[in-house]
Short mmCIF file of C-alpha atoms in Angstrom, two decimals:
data_model
loop_
_atom_site.label_atom_id
_atom_site.label_comp_id
_atom_site.label_asym_id
_atom_site.label_seq_id
_atom_site.Cartn_x
_atom_site.Cartn_y
_atom_site.Cartn_z
CA UNK A 1 78.33 -7.79 16.69
CA UNK A 2 77.33 -8.64 20.26
CA UNK A 3 74.49 -9.69 22.54
CA UNK A 4 74.24 -8.17 26.01
CA UNK A 5 72.75 -10.38 28.72
CA UNK A 6 72.35 -10.68 32.47
CA UNK A 7 74.25 -13.57 34.02
CA UNK A 8 74.03 -15.15 37.45
CA UNK A 9 77.64 -16.11 38.05
CA UNK A 10 78.69 -19.27 39.83
CA UNK A 11 81.66 -19.05 42.29
CA UNK A 12 83.93 -20.63 39.68
CA UNK A 13 82.86 -18.23 36.94
CA UNK A 14 83.32 -14.77 38.40
CA UNK A 15 83.17 -11.69 36.21
CA UNK A 16 85.92 -9.18 36.89
CA UNK A 17 84.64 -6.10 38.68
CA UNK A 18 81.13 -7.54 39.13
CA UNK A 19 79.18 -8.94 42.03
CA UNK A 20 78.56 -12.69 42.26
CA UNK A 21 75.00 -12.36 41.00
CA UNK A 22 73.28 -10.23 38.39
CA UNK A 23 76.39 -9.35 36.39
CA UNK A 24 76.12 -8.00 32.85
CA UNK A 25 78.09 -9.93 30.26
CA UNK A 26 78.81 -9.19 26.60
CA UNK A 27 78.90 -12.22 24.31
CA UNK A 28 79.86 -12.32 20.66
CA UNK A 29 76.73 -12.97 18.66
CA UNK A 30 75.51 -13.36 15.14
CA UNK A 31 73.98 -9.90 14.88
CA UNK A 32 73.61 -6.66 16.77
CA UNK A 33 72.25 -3.14 16.58
CA UNK A 34 69.92 -0.69 18.25
CA UNK A 35 67.01 1.01 16.54
CA UNK A 36 68.40 3.92 14.49
CA UNK A 37 67.46 7.50 15.30
CA UNK A 38 67.72 10.00 18.14
CA UNK A 39 67.12 8.83 21.70
CA UNK A 40 63.79 9.98 23.10
CA UNK A 41 61.63 9.35 26.16
CA UNK A 42 61.94 6.16 28.21
CA UNK A 43 58.96 3.91 28.95
CA UNK A 44 59.20 1.80 32.11
CA UNK A 45 57.11 -0.07 34.68
CA UNK A 46 57.00 1.07 38.29
CA UNK A 47 55.11 0.81 41.57
CA UNK A 48 55.63 4.54 42.24
CA UNK A 49 52.70 6.72 43.22
CA UNK A 50 50.22 7.59 40.50
CA UNK A 51 50.80 10.73 38.44
CA UNK A 52 47.74 10.45 36.18
CA UNK A 53 44.94 12.89 37.16
CA UNK A 54 42.31 11.10 39.25
CA UNK A 55 44.27 7.83 39.42
CA UNK A 56 43.97 6.31 42.88
CA UNK A 57 46.28 3.34 42.32
CA UNK A 58 49.88 3.44 43.44
CA UNK A 59 50.93 0.01 44.65
CA UNK A 60 50.46 -1.97 41.44
CA UNK A 61 52.87 -2.06 38.51
CA UNK A 62 51.84 0.68 36.06
CA UNK A 63 53.61 2.11 33.02
CA UNK A 64 55.28 5.52 33.08
CA UNK A 65 57.26 7.66 30.65
CA UNK A 66 60.43 9.45 31.67
CA UNK A 67 60.80 12.59 29.56
CA UNK A 68 64.47 13.18 28.81
CA UNK A 69 63.99 16.85 27.92
CA UNK A 70 62.43 19.71 29.83
CA UNK A 71 60.22 19.57 31.88
CA UNK A 72 61.71 16.11 32.73
CA UNK A 73 58.38 14.94 34.13
CA UNK A 74 57.20 11.34 34.55
CA UNK A 75 53.67 11.07 33.10
CA UNK A 76 51.67 7.90 33.62
CA UNK A 77 50.57 5.99 30.50
CA UNK A 78 47.47 4.37 31.98
CA UNK A 79 45.61 3.80 35.24
CA UNK A 80 43.98 0.41 35.79
CA UNK A 81 45.03 -0.89 39.19
CA UNK A 82 46.29 -4.01 37.42
CA UNK A 83 49.82 -5.13 36.59
CA UNK A 84 51.26 -3.67 33.39
CA UNK A 85 54.77 -4.91 32.57
CA UNK A 86 57.56 -5.42 30.05
CA UNK A 87 56.90 -2.43 27.77
CA UNK A 88 58.64 -2.25 24.39
CA UNK A 89 58.53 0.85 22.17
CA UNK A 90 57.97 0.40 18.42
CA UNK A 91 60.82 1.13 15.97
CA UNK A 92 59.36 4.50 14.95
CA UNK A 93 58.41 5.50 18.51
CA UNK A 94 54.70 5.77 17.72
CA UNK A 95 53.48 2.89 19.90
CA UNK A 96 54.36 0.86 22.95
CA UNK A 97 53.42 -2.80 23.40
CA UNK A 98 53.21 -4.35 26.86
CA UNK A 99 51.71 -7.22 28.87
CA UNK A 100 48.85 -6.66 31.32
CA UNK A 101 46.50 -8.73 33.48
CA UNK A 102 43.86 -5.98 33.41
CA UNK A 103 41.16 -8.20 31.93
CA UNK A 104 40.88 -10.76 34.72
CA UNK A 105 43.61 -9.86 37.21
CA UNK A 106 45.43 -13.16 36.61
CA UNK A 107 46.37 -13.99 33.02
CA UNK A 108 48.48 -11.62 30.93
CA UNK A 109 47.57 -10.38 27.46
CA UNK A 110 49.37 -8.02 25.08
CA UNK A 111 48.23 -4.44 24.54
CA UNK A 112 49.42 -1.59 22.36
CA UNK A 113 49.09 2.11 23.17
CA UNK A 114 49.77 4.97 20.78
CA UNK A 115 52.33 7.53 21.91
CA UNK A 116 52.07 11.23 21.17
CA UNK A 117 55.02 13.25 19.90
CA UNK A 118 55.99 14.18 23.45
CA UNK A 119 56.14 10.49 24.46
CA UNK A 120 52.90 10.39 26.47
CA UNK A 121 49.93 8.10 25.82
CA UNK A 122 47.51 8.96 23.03
CA UNK A 123 44.30 6.98 22.76
CA UNK A 124 42.95 3.81 24.38
CA UNK A 125 45.06 0.64 24.76
CA UNK A 126 44.20 -2.11 22.26
CA UNK A 127 44.22 -5.81 23.18
CA UNK A 128 46.29 -7.56 20.49
CA UNK A 129 46.49 -11.09 21.96
CA UNK A 130 44.81 -13.16 19.25
CA UNK A 131 42.79 -16.28 20.13
CA UNK A 132 44.36 -16.63 23.59
CA UNK A 133 42.93 -19.72 25.35
CA UNK A 134 41.48 -19.33 28.83
CA UNK A 135 44.16 -19.71 31.50
CA UNK A 136 47.04 -18.93 29.13
CA UNK A 137 49.25 -15.83 29.14
CA UNK A 138 51.22 -13.80 26.59
CA UNK A 139 54.25 -11.83 27.83
CA UNK A 140 57.61 -10.24 26.94
CA UNK A 141 56.65 -8.77 23.53
CA UNK A 142 59.24 -7.35 21.14
CA UNK A 143 58.77 -5.47 17.84
CA UNK A 144 60.44 -6.56 14.64
CA UNK A 145 62.43 -3.77 12.93
CA UNK A 146 60.46 -1.89 10.28
CA UNK A 147 60.27 1.47 8.57
CA UNK A 148 58.10 4.34 9.93
CA UNK A 149 54.44 3.34 9.99
CA UNK A 150 55.28 -0.18 8.85
CA UNK A 151 55.68 -1.98 12.15
CA UNK A 152 53.21 -4.80 12.65
CA UNK A 153 55.23 -7.95 13.41
CA UNK A 154 55.95 -8.94 17.00
CA UNK A 155 57.45 -11.88 18.87
CA UNK A 156 56.53 -12.91 22.40
CA UNK A 157 56.46 -15.77 24.87
CA UNK A 158 53.21 -17.56 25.62
CA UNK A 159 51.72 -20.52 27.47
CA UNK A 160 48.93 -20.81 24.87
CA UNK A 161 50.38 -24.18 23.85
CA UNK A 162 49.14 -25.60 27.14
CA UNK A 163 52.49 -26.19 28.80
CA UNK A 164 55.80 -24.42 29.25
CA UNK A 165 56.33 -20.96 27.69
CA UNK A 166 57.05 -21.03 23.96
CA UNK A 167 57.87 -18.36 21.38
CA UNK A 168 55.24 -17.07 18.96
CA UNK A 169 55.13 -14.44 16.22
CA UNK A 170 52.14 -12.36 15.19
CA UNK A 171 51.22 -9.85 12.51
CA UNK A 172 49.12 -7.27 14.32
CA UNK A 173 47.32 -6.39 11.09
CA UNK A 174 46.35 -9.98 10.25
CA UNK A 175 43.77 -11.84 12.39
CA UNK A 176 44.69 -15.44 13.13
CA UNK A 177 48.36 -14.91 12.30
CA UNK A 178 49.80 -16.17 15.62
CA UNK A 179 52.30 -18.95 14.89
CA UNK A 180 54.89 -20.84 16.99
CA UNK A 181 58.54 -20.17 16.18
CA UNK A 182 59.45 -23.82 16.79
CA UNK A 183 57.20 -26.86 16.20
CA UNK A 184 55.51 -27.99 19.44
CA UNK A 185 57.25 -31.35 19.13
CA UNK A 186 60.57 -29.55 19.69
CA UNK A 187 59.53 -27.68 22.85
CA UNK A 188 58.33 -30.42 25.17
CA UNK A 189 61.25 -30.47 27.61
CA UNK A 190 62.27 -26.82 27.91
CA UNK A 191 60.86 -23.30 28.01
CA UNK A 192 61.70 -20.44 25.64
CA UNK A 193 61.29 -16.91 27.04
CA UNK A 194 62.30 -13.23 26.77
CA UNK A 195 62.63 -12.99 22.96
CA UNK A 196 64.00 -9.87 21.29
CA UNK A 197 64.59 -9.02 17.63
CA UNK A 198 67.89 -7.83 16.25
CA UNK A 199 66.88 -4.24 15.29
CA UNK A 200 69.04 -4.45 12.17
CA UNK A 201 67.72 -7.82 10.99
CA UNK A 202 64.05 -8.92 11.20
CA UNK A 203 65.14 -12.53 10.61
CA UNK A 204 67.31 -12.75 13.74
CA UNK A 205 66.24 -13.07 17.39
CA UNK A 206 67.84 -13.74 20.76
CA UNK A 207 66.00 -15.49 23.58
CA UNK A 208 66.36 -17.50 26.79
CA UNK A 209 66.03 -21.30 26.78
CA UNK A 210 65.72 -23.17 30.07
CA UNK A 211 66.46 -26.89 29.83
CA UNK A 212 65.37 -29.69 32.15
CA UNK A 213 68.44 -29.03 34.30
CA UNK A 214 66.95 -25.67 35.26
CA UNK A 215 69.84 -23.69 33.77
CA UNK A 216 68.84 -20.82 31.48
CA UNK A 217 71.02 -20.01 28.45
CA UNK A 218 71.00 -17.43 25.67
CA UNK A 219 70.31 -18.57 22.12
CA UNK A 220 70.07 -16.82 18.78
CA UNK A 221 67.88 -18.05 15.95
CA UNK A 222 67.66 -17.07 12.29
CA UNK A 223 64.25 -17.57 10.65
CA UNK A 224 65.71 -17.88 7.14
CA UNK A 225 68.67 -20.19 7.73
CA UNK A 226 67.05 -21.88 10.77
CA UNK A 227 70.41 -21.59 12.49
CA UNK A 228 70.08 -22.06 16.28
CA UNK A 229 73.16 -21.04 18.29
CA UNK A 230 73.72 -21.47 22.04
CA UNK A 231 75.77 -18.37 22.90
CA UNK A 232 76.00 -19.25 26.60
CA UNK A 233 77.68 -22.58 25.85
CA UNK A 234 80.04 -20.90 23.39
CA UNK A 235 82.10 -19.46 26.25
CA UNK A 236 82.38 -22.83 27.99
CA UNK A 237 80.23 -21.94 30.99
CA UNK A 238 77.57 -24.52 31.84
CA UNK A 239 77.03 -23.53 35.49
CA UNK A 240 75.43 -20.09 35.30
CA UNK A 241 71.96 -18.76 34.53
CA UNK A 242 71.83 -16.22 31.70
CA UNK A 243 68.78 -14.06 31.02
CA UNK A 244 67.39 -10.82 29.56
CA UNK A 245 69.32 -10.70 26.26
CA UNK A 246 69.48 -7.57 24.15
CA UNK A 247 71.49 -6.61 21.09
CA UNK A 248 74.33 -4.18 21.68
CA UNK A 249 74.49 -1.17 19.33
CA UNK A 250 76.81 -1.29 16.36
CA UNK A 251 77.99 1.92 14.69
CA UNK A 252 78.39 1.75 10.93
CA UNK A 253 80.55 3.94 8.69
CA UNK A 254 77.99 6.74 8.79
CA UNK A 255 77.83 6.82 12.59
CA UNK A 256 74.36 5.24 12.74
CA UNK A 257 73.47 2.66 15.34
#
């Protein structure tokens, strides 16, 4: 089972067939899978011209949906003139969660938007950032795996602790449920960012940790065993910056991913 990440290679750690920066690397990890089911539409952020009727914004980062079946159009999810970024579709495809600075134009909060059966937006976005202090930001949300209609747990990075970004979990159905993944006393000298759940295991995450040296490395963490593993160090490379982890799909005996 593997974790896919983006790595900035140093001259002494070249990846065969890849450029010297921005290479994709596959590391052996503790877990791995993609959400099961049939691939559908793709949600992404873009500065392309507006496609929503009456939307006059085109230079900011808005969210769009790429339909992968006819008519292959690219409908726009929302139109605010603000920056919407880092969308993540729920396990059952019924919602998308994303970060946006639409409330004040500066700080980012998390929003969910319902998706219709054709992958386009359905309804008004809901602000789900609970008790966010002024001047703080939530970003990079990821859904925990769950059955249809049962998704409510998310993980994200936030500066709500008053310093460097830390990881927090939240139950969207329970007010006041935001909680840090690691005790604040353990996160004074580094930042934790870009968390993502293992779609086959709600107790396992991968994320980026940046130490005082400025080097970013990929870690996995298990909520039950409290096992914290530095995957980047496992291959002996201490000179590169690793980022944007995701779990590679694993096919079981029935062909599911």
